[in-house]
């Protein structure tokens, strides 16, 4: 069997997604998510101009060899654009391998290690009462774990909080990025009161997660971790900017609050210190941005040696193809922790027909051969790409801060 065609489709059914479609001489089709939120066309171009021509004529069964060929063959290492492009190829080849075998991908990865994948949803509120209502809705749906984000008083916009009824929380702007506002001192006083209110209303049976979104200094993050200890968070995420691995030594020295990081990191080498020094508890790297199933599996195996569990990024900007791939891997690894599940906006389901299921807080990838996601190119064509930027964040004095 040979690869006969590889093409990228960029579509916007609710938000932008880039999808790699790989076809074989046996008439099989594999898909991979190539979406890098706000920089979609960079990956599409990398694939179209530099990778797709190398795929045609190759044996799709040689997944690891293709990974090494694309990674080492580029000479230039890592980075979100290259690693997302390689991830898309890797995921599409696993899809094809599953379809060839007539088996779901999780069976090819060693089979299920659990019955379902615990996922967490995103509760948010423009104030604490609204957040409490939002948490109640998730619990009603059966979620066992909920991320809690509330608007910080005095800030025009807060990460993770929608701006109005029925609005999405992640504003995207076509022309210039929207600007948020931030002051760490205000946030540090406010965050423990949010946890206190949620624990008071719902008790300790539900897992609570929180995303700091890269905004604190190491010692501020240490203070937050200590302040939240009585409320026993499942984790605090991205407490400091992820690229500084040694910052986590400072946080770790001061608090027993579990730490998660890694959604912006793209390789095993970016988390090597974090894992081997046991500086984190959960690693947030994703199938979509970290070189695909093959590479993330190795990264999880490293984590297994050091007691670090998975907690993969699964925001709505990762397409249903990436979500399915994540669920297949999550189901198999021994050190699974939790999986983020934000869902996808309408009309994404018209373009991506997925067979994964949600029951009582747990997801399953389904048993269709391959990944179990059908990509409808005719439907995709109805939703053309829309240029969009992620927001930029500023402190109250105007200084650009991490978003
Ligand atoms: O594209 C950026 C989003 O995926 C990110 O802001 C979402 O932090 C995020 C999360 O934890 O889901
Ligand atoms: Mg995050």
Short mmCIF file of C-alpha atoms and ligand atoms in Angstrom, two decimals:
data_model
loop_
_atom_site.label_atom_id
_atom_site.label_comp_id
_atom_site.label_asym_id
_atom_site.label_seq_id
_atom_site.Cartn_x
_atom_site.Cartn_y
_atom_site.Cartn_z
CA UNK A 1 0.00 0.00 0.00
CA UNK A 2 1.22 3.53 -0.82
CA UNK A 3 0.11 7.03 0.02
CA UNK A 4 -1.44 8.47 -3.13
CA UNK A 5 -2.53 11.92 -1.89
CA UNK A 6 -2.09 14.20 1.11
CA UNK A 7 -3.92 17.52 1.36
CA UNK A 8 -4.83 20.12 3.97
CA UNK A 9 -8.34 21.48 4.41
CA UNK A 10 -8.83 24.64 6.47
CA UNK A 11 -12.43 25.17 7.51
CA UNK A 12 -14.36 27.20 10.07
CA UNK A 13 -17.45 25.37 11.36
CA UNK A 14 -17.81 27.41 14.56
CA UNK A 15 -14.06 28.08 14.71
CA UNK A 16 -11.02 27.40 12.53
CA UNK A 17 -9.67 23.89 12.06
CA UNK A 18 -6.94 22.62 9.76
CA UNK A 19 -7.24 18.94 8.83
CA UNK A 20 -4.73 16.76 7.00
CA UNK A 21 -6.34 14.16 4.74
CA UNK A 22 -4.17 11.23 3.61
CA UNK A 23 -5.36 8.79 0.93
CA UNK A 24 -3.90 5.39 0.08
CA UNK A 25 -3.74 3.12 -2.98
CA UNK A 26 -6.13 0.76 -1.14
CA UNK A 27 -8.77 3.48 -1.00
CA UNK A 28 -8.34 4.17 2.73
CA UNK A 29 -8.50 7.71 4.11
CA UNK A 30 -6.76 8.85 7.31
CA UNK A 31 -7.21 12.22 9.02
CA UNK A 32 -5.03 14.26 11.38
CA UNK A 33 -5.69 17.53 13.21
CA UNK A 34 -3.28 20.27 12.10
CA UNK A 35 -4.89 23.15 14.01
CA UNK A 36 -2.71 25.73 15.77
CA UNK A 37 -5.17 28.28 17.14
CA UNK A 38 -4.59 31.77 15.70
CA UNK A 39 -1.70 30.55 13.50
CA UNK A 40 -3.60 27.96 11.43
CA UNK A 41 -2.22 28.93 8.04
CA UNK A 42 1.40 28.55 9.15
CA UNK A 43 0.87 24.82 9.76
CA UNK A 44 -1.24 24.46 6.62
CA UNK A 45 1.59 25.96 4.56
CA UNK A 46 4.26 23.86 6.32
CA UNK A 47 2.29 20.75 5.42
CA UNK A 48 1.27 21.74 1.90
CA UNK A 49 4.60 23.08 0.77
CA UNK A 50 7.07 20.95 2.69
CA UNK A 51 5.50 17.74 3.99
CA UNK A 52 2.71 16.55 1.66
CA UNK A 53 5.10 16.17 -1.31
CA UNK A 54 7.26 13.85 0.85
CA UNK A 55 4.31 11.65 1.82
CA UNK A 56 3.09 10.65 -1.64
CA UNK A 57 4.56 7.26 -2.55
CA UNK A 58 5.47 6.33 1.06
CA UNK A 59 4.19 3.23 2.85
CA UNK A 60 1.52 4.46 5.33
CA UNK A 61 2.22 1.48 7.60
CA UNK A 62 5.67 2.88 8.50
CA UNK A 63 4.50 5.33 11.15
CA UNK A 64 7.62 5.60 13.31
CA UNK A 65 9.93 5.75 10.29
CA UNK A 66 7.82 8.58 8.81
CA UNK A 67 7.91 10.44 12.14
CA UNK A 68 11.70 10.23 12.31
CA UNK A 69 12.02 11.14 8.63
CA UNK A 70 9.94 14.30 9.06
CA UNK A 71 11.45 15.30 12.42
CA UNK A 72 15.13 14.62 11.75
CA UNK A 73 14.84 15.33 8.03
CA UNK A 74 13.77 18.93 8.68
CA UNK A 75 17.05 19.55 10.56
CA UNK A 76 15.28 22.39 12.50
CA UNK A 77 13.94 20.97 15.75
CA UNK A 78 10.65 21.16 17.61
CA UNK A 79 8.43 24.25 17.75
CA UNK A 80 4.62 24.37 17.55
CA UNK A 81 4.35 24.69 13.76
CA UNK A 82 6.58 21.72 12.90
CA UNK A 83 5.34 19.54 15.77
CA UNK A 84 1.67 20.19 14.91
CA UNK A 85 2.37 19.33 11.27
CA UNK A 86 4.17 16.09 12.22
CA UNK A 87 1.36 15.32 14.68
CA UNK A 88 -1.22 15.59 11.89
CA UNK A 89 0.72 13.12 9.72
CA UNK A 90 1.26 10.71 12.62
CA UNK A 91 -2.42 10.79 13.63
CA UNK A 92 -3.59 10.23 10.05
CA UNK A 93 -1.26 7.22 9.72
CA UNK A 94 -2.59 5.68 12.96
CA UNK A 95 -6.11 6.20 11.57
CA UNK A 96 -5.10 4.34 8.41
CA UNK A 97 -3.43 1.55 10.39
CA UNK A 98 -6.60 1.03 12.39
CA UNK A 99 -8.74 0.97 9.25
CA UNK A 100 -6.33 -1.51 7.65
CA UNK A 101 -6.56 -3.80 10.69
CA UNK A 102 -10.30 -3.24 11.13
CA UNK A 103 -9.61 -2.20 14.75
CA UNK A 104 -10.02 0.96 16.82
CA UNK A 105 -6.66 2.65 17.39
CA UNK A 106 -6.74 1.94 21.13
CA UNK A 107 -6.56 -1.80 20.38
CA UNK A 108 -3.35 -1.23 18.38
CA UNK A 109 -1.87 0.67 21.35
CA UNK A 110 -2.21 -2.30 23.70
CA UNK A 111 -5.92 -2.27 24.40
CA UNK A 112 -8.00 -0.55 27.06
CA UNK A 113 -6.52 -0.11 30.54
CA UNK A 114 -9.79 1.34 31.86
CA UNK A 115 -13.48 1.39 31.00
CA UNK A 116 -13.70 5.11 30.35
CA UNK A 117 -11.69 8.33 30.32
CA UNK A 118 -12.54 10.83 33.08
CA UNK A 119 -12.98 14.27 31.52
CA UNK A 120 -13.32 17.73 33.00
CA UNK A 121 -15.59 20.49 31.74
CA UNK A 122 -15.25 24.28 31.91
CA UNK A 123 -17.45 26.11 34.40
CA UNK A 124 -17.20 29.90 34.42
CA UNK A 125 -18.94 32.96 35.76
CA UNK A 126 -18.87 36.75 35.51
CA UNK A 127 -19.20 36.60 39.28
CA UNK A 128 -19.14 33.83 41.89
CA UNK A 129 -22.93 33.15 41.94
CA UNK A 130 -22.87 32.73 38.16
CA UNK A 131 -19.91 30.34 38.49
CA UNK A 132 -21.82 28.30 41.09
CA UNK A 133 -24.73 27.93 38.64
CA UNK A 134 -22.32 26.86 35.95
CA UNK A 135 -20.70 24.22 38.20
CA UNK A 136 -24.18 22.92 39.08
CA UNK A 137 -24.93 22.47 35.37
CA UNK A 138 -21.80 20.36 34.85
CA UNK A 139 -22.59 18.21 37.87
CA UNK A 140 -26.10 17.74 36.53
CA UNK A 141 -24.57 16.41 33.31
CA UNK A 142 -22.61 13.84 35.30
CA UNK A 143 -19.15 15.44 35.29
CA UNK A 144 -16.87 14.24 38.08
CA UNK A 145 -14.37 17.04 37.50
CA UNK A 146 -14.91 20.71 36.69
CA UNK A 147 -12.56 23.58 35.91
CA UNK A 148 -13.59 26.77 37.74
CA UNK A 149 -12.83 30.27 36.41
CA UNK A 150 -14.47 33.50 37.61
CA UNK A 151 -14.03 37.10 36.48
CA UNK A 152 -11.47 38.89 38.66
CA UNK A 153 -13.10 42.02 40.14
CA UNK A 154 -11.84 45.22 38.54
CA UNK A 155 -10.48 43.54 35.39
CA UNK A 156 -12.25 44.35 32.13
CA UNK A 157 -11.92 40.74 30.91
CA UNK A 158 -10.67 37.59 32.58
CA UNK A 159 -9.30 34.51 30.83
CA UNK A 160 -11.75 31.61 30.85
CA UNK A 161 -14.86 33.71 31.49
CA UNK A 162 -17.47 34.41 28.81
CA UNK A 163 -18.41 38.02 28.21
CA UNK A 164 -22.18 37.47 28.05
CA UNK A 165 -25.02 34.96 28.07
CA UNK A 166 -24.46 32.25 25.49
CA UNK A 167 -21.11 33.81 24.53
CA UNK A 168 -17.91 31.81 24.28
CA UNK A 169 -15.18 32.77 26.70
CA UNK A 170 -12.33 32.82 24.28
CA UNK A 171 -12.86 35.99 22.29
CA UNK A 172 -11.33 35.98 18.85
CA UNK A 173 -11.00 39.05 16.69
CA UNK A 174 -10.63 39.21 12.95
CA UNK A 175 -8.46 42.33 12.63
CA UNK A 176 -6.48 42.95 15.79
CA UNK A 177 -6.30 40.81 18.95
CA UNK A 178 -8.70 41.78 21.73
CA UNK A 179 -6.95 43.03 24.85
CA UNK A 180 -7.57 41.68 28.34
CA UNK A 181 -6.47 43.22 31.64
CA UNK A 182 -4.68 41.74 34.59
CA UNK A 183 -3.21 42.45 38.02
CA UNK A 184 -1.72 39.50 39.90
CA UNK A 185 -2.16 41.01 43.37
CA UNK A 186 -5.96 41.35 42.89
CA UNK A 187 -6.20 37.84 41.46
CA UNK A 188 -4.17 36.31 44.29
CA UNK A 189 -6.56 37.70 46.89
CA UNK A 190 -9.63 36.68 44.87
CA UNK A 191 -8.84 33.10 43.73
CA UNK A 192 -9.04 31.44 47.20
CA UNK A 193 -12.46 33.02 47.81
CA UNK A 194 -13.72 31.38 44.61
CA UNK A 195 -12.55 27.94 45.74
CA UNK A 196 -14.01 28.53 49.18
CA UNK A 197 -17.45 29.35 47.72
CA UNK A 198 -17.44 26.34 45.39
CA UNK A 199 -16.37 23.92 48.14
CA UNK A 200 -18.93 25.39 50.53
CA UNK A 201 -21.75 24.81 48.05
CA UNK A 202 -20.69 21.48 46.47
CA UNK A 203 -18.41 19.84 49.05
CA UNK A 204 -15.28 17.86 48.33
CA UNK A 205 -16.59 14.98 46.18
CA UNK A 206 -16.14 16.87 42.90
CA UNK A 207 -12.65 17.40 41.48
CA UNK A 208 -11.94 21.12 41.01
CA UNK A 209 -9.36 22.37 38.53
CA UNK A 210 -8.17 25.89 37.80
CA UNK A 211 -6.13 27.46 34.99
CA UNK A 212 -3.84 30.39 35.90
CA UNK A 213 -2.89 30.71 32.21
CA UNK A 214 0.82 31.49 32.66
CA UNK A 215 0.33 34.71 34.66
CA UNK A 216 2.23 34.47 37.94
CA UNK A 217 5.84 34.65 39.00
CA UNK A 218 7.22 31.52 40.71
CA UNK A 219 6.84 32.92 44.22
CA UNK A 220 3.33 34.22 43.49
CA UNK A 221 2.42 30.76 42.19
CA UNK A 222 3.83 29.24 45.38
CA UNK A 223 1.61 31.59 47.41
CA UNK A 224 -1.45 30.62 45.37
CA UNK A 225 -0.71 26.91 45.79
CA UNK A 226 -0.43 27.32 49.57
CA UNK A 227 -3.58 29.41 49.79
CA UNK A 228 -5.59 26.80 47.85
CA UNK A 229 -4.39 23.79 49.86
CA UNK A 230 -7.43 23.75 52.20
CA UNK A 231 -9.72 23.43 49.14
CA UNK A 232 -7.73 20.49 47.71
CA UNK A 233 -7.71 21.37 44.00
CA UNK A 234 -7.18 18.50 41.55
CA UNK A 235 -4.57 20.83 40.04
CA UNK A 236 -3.58 24.37 39.30
CA UNK A 237 -2.57 24.69 35.67
CA UNK A 238 0.08 26.86 34.00
CA UNK A 239 0.79 28.77 37.20
CA UNK A 240 3.88 30.32 35.58
CA UNK A 241 4.91 30.62 31.90
CA UNK A 242 5.51 27.04 30.77
CA UNK A 243 8.82 27.50 29.01
CA UNK A 244 10.69 28.10 32.29
CA UNK A 245 10.94 24.55 33.63
CA UNK A 246 13.14 25.52 36.59
CA UNK A 247 10.45 27.90 37.93
CA UNK A 248 8.57 24.82 39.08
CA UNK A 249 11.36 24.04 41.56
CA UNK A 250 10.34 27.17 43.47
CA UNK A 251 6.61 26.39 43.40
CA UNK A 252 7.18 22.76 44.35
CA UNK A 253 9.29 23.71 47.35
CA UNK A 254 6.38 25.61 48.91
CA UNK A 255 3.13 23.77 48.23
CA UNK A 256 1.46 20.37 48.04
CA UNK A 257 -1.19 21.63 45.60
CA UNK A 258 -0.82 19.43 42.48
CA UNK A 259 0.69 21.18 39.46
CA UNK A 260 -0.11 20.80 35.77
CA UNK A 261 1.65 22.39 32.82
CA UNK A 262 2.45 21.81 29.19
CA UNK A 263 -0.35 22.71 26.75
CA UNK A 264 2.03 25.06 24.90
CA UNK A 265 4.96 22.63 24.97
CA UNK A 266 5.57 20.48 21.95
CA UNK A 267 8.03 17.68 22.72
CA UNK A 268 9.38 15.25 25.31
CA UNK A 269 12.48 17.43 25.60
CA UNK A 270 10.39 20.42 26.71
CA UNK A 271 9.13 18.50 29.74
CA UNK A 272 12.24 16.42 30.50
CA UNK A 273 13.28 18.43 33.58
CA UNK A 274 9.70 18.81 34.79
CA UNK A 275 9.22 15.05 34.70
CA UNK A 276 12.59 13.69 35.76
CA UNK A 277 12.81 16.09 38.73
CA UNK A 278 9.17 15.31 39.63
CA UNK A 279 8.31 19.02 39.50
CA UNK A 280 4.77 18.46 38.20
CA UNK A 281 1.93 15.99 38.73
CA UNK A 282 0.13 16.22 35.39
CA UNK A 283 1.47 16.88 31.92
CA UNK A 284 -0.81 18.87 29.57
CA UNK A 285 0.88 18.14 26.21
CA UNK A 286 -1.58 17.06 23.51
CA UNK A 287 -1.69 14.68 20.55
CA UNK A 288 -2.36 17.69 18.31
CA UNK A 289 0.65 19.83 19.23
CA UNK A 290 3.18 17.33 20.53
CA UNK A 291 4.04 15.21 17.52
CA UNK A 292 0.98 12.98 17.50
CA UNK A 293 0.14 9.66 19.14
CA UNK A 294 3.64 8.18 18.62
CA UNK A 295 5.52 10.99 20.36
CA UNK A 296 3.01 11.64 23.15
CA UNK A 297 3.02 7.93 23.99
CA UNK A 298 6.78 8.11 24.62
CA UNK A 299 6.34 11.23 26.72
CA UNK A 300 3.68 9.50 28.84
CA UNK A 301 5.98 6.50 29.25
CA UNK A 302 8.64 8.85 30.66
CA UNK A 303 6.01 10.29 32.99
CA UNK A 304 5.08 6.79 34.14
CA UNK A 305 8.64 6.27 35.42
CA UNK A 306 8.41 9.39 37.59
CA UNK A 307 4.81 9.29 38.82
CA UNK A 308 3.60 12.02 36.48
CA UNK A 309 0.13 11.47 35.04
CA UNK A 310 -1.49 12.62 31.82
CA UNK A 311 -3.90 15.56 31.76
CA UNK A 312 -4.08 16.41 28.07
CA UNK A 313 -5.12 19.75 26.68
CA UNK A 314 -8.52 19.37 25.02
CA UNK A 315 -9.84 22.88 24.44
CA UNK A 316 -12.33 23.48 21.63
CA UNK A 317 -9.57 24.67 19.32
CA UNK A 318 -8.34 21.07 19.08
CA UNK A 319 -10.61 19.45 16.50
CA UNK A 320 -12.76 16.33 17.08
CA UNK A 321 -10.01 14.40 15.25
CA UNK A 322 -7.48 15.38 17.94
CA UNK A 323 -10.02 14.67 20.66
CA UNK A 324 -10.67 11.18 19.33
CA UNK A 325 -6.92 10.49 19.07
CA UNK A 326 -6.48 11.69 22.67
CA UNK A 327 -9.24 9.37 23.91
CA UNK A 328 -7.66 6.34 22.19
CA UNK A 329 -4.33 7.06 23.88
CA UNK A 330 -5.90 7.97 27.24
CA UNK A 331 -7.76 4.67 27.31
CA UNK A 332 -4.54 2.65 27.04
CA UNK A 333 -1.81 4.29 29.13
CA UNK A 334 -1.23 3.14 32.72
CA UNK A 335 -0.59 6.66 34.05
CA UNK A 336 -3.74 8.34 32.77
CA UNK A 337 -4.88 11.24 34.96
CA UNK A 338 -7.68 13.22 33.36
CA UNK A 339 -8.66 14.58 29.92
CA UNK A 340 -9.93 18.07 29.19
CA UNK A 341 -13.18 18.14 27.20
CA UNK A 342 -14.56 21.48 26.14
CA UNK A 343 -16.70 20.15 23.29
CA UNK A 344 -17.13 21.78 19.89
CA UNK A 345 -19.43 24.53 18.73
CA UNK A 346 -22.08 24.06 16.09
CA UNK A 347 -21.82 23.35 13.21
CA UNK A 348 -18.57 21.39 13.80
CA UNK A 349 -20.55 18.13 13.98
CA UNK A 350 -21.62 18.61 10.35
CA UNK A 351 -17.98 18.49 9.28
CA UNK A 352 -16.53 16.02 11.82
CA UNK A 353 -18.75 13.00 12.49
CA UNK A 354 -17.26 11.43 15.58
CA UNK A 355 -18.11 8.16 17.29
CA UNK A 356 -16.83 8.98 20.77
CA UNK A 357 -19.36 9.03 23.61
CA UNK A 358 -19.82 10.76 26.99
CA UNK A 359 -21.51 8.89 29.84
CA UNK A 360 -21.67 10.12 33.41
CA UNK A 361 -18.37 12.03 33.34
CA UNK A 362 -16.41 9.47 31.31
CA UNK A 363 -15.68 9.33 27.59
CA UNK A 364 -14.95 6.43 25.27
CA UNK A 365 -13.51 6.68 21.74
CA UNK A 366 -15.90 4.03 20.34
CA UNK A 367 -15.05 0.89 18.42
CA UNK A 368 -15.06 2.04 14.80
CA UNK A 369 -11.88 1.05 12.92
CA UNK A 370 -9.19 3.75 13.14
CA UNK A 371 -9.91 6.95 15.07
CA UNK A 372 -13.66 6.84 14.45
CA UNK A 373 -14.01 10.34 12.99
CA UNK A 374 -15.37 10.91 9.47
CA UNK A 375 -14.28 14.19 7.92
CA UNK A 376 -16.83 15.53 5.42
CA UNK A 377 -14.90 17.68 2.92
CA UNK A 378 -18.04 18.86 1.12
CA UNK A 379 -19.46 20.12 4.43
CA UNK A 380 -16.08 21.70 5.30
CA UNK A 381 -16.22 23.71 2.05
CA UNK A 382 -19.41 25.40 3.27
CA UNK A 383 -17.48 27.00 6.17
CA UNK A 384 -14.50 28.93 4.79
CA UNK A 385 -11.52 29.95 6.93
CA UNK A 386 -11.98 33.13 9.00
CA UNK A 387 -8.83 35.03 10.06
CA UNK A 388 -8.82 35.21 13.88
CA UNK A 389 -6.37 36.26 16.59
CA UNK A 390 -6.17 35.07 20.18
CA UNK A 391 -6.29 37.91 22.73
CA UNK A 392 -3.34 39.85 24.11
CA UNK A 393 -3.16 40.67 27.83
CA UNK A 394 -1.99 43.89 29.52
CA UNK A 395 -1.43 44.89 33.12
CA UNK A 396 -3.42 47.88 34.33
CA UNK A 397 -0.44 50.17 33.57
CA UNK A 398 -0.42 48.95 29.95
CA UNK A 399 2.50 46.51 30.15
CA UNK A 400 2.06 43.47 27.88
CA UNK A 401 1.60 40.41 30.10
CA UNK A 402 1.18 36.69 29.39
CA UNK A 403 -2.36 35.90 28.15
O1 LIG B 1 -5.65 28.11 21.92
C1 LIG B 1 -5.47 28.38 23.27
C2 LIG B 1 -6.45 27.61 24.10
O2 LIG B 1 -6.45 26.26 23.74
C3 LIG B 1 -6.13 27.72 25.56
O3 LIG B 1 -6.18 29.06 25.94
C4 LIG B 1 -7.12 26.91 26.37
O4 LIG B 1 -5.74 27.14 28.30
C5 LIG B 1 -6.59 26.54 27.70
C6 LIG B 1 -7.12 25.33 28.31
O5 LIG B 1 -6.62 24.96 29.36
O6 LIG B 1 -8.03 24.74 27.74
MG1 LIG B 2 -4.87 25.92 29.83
#
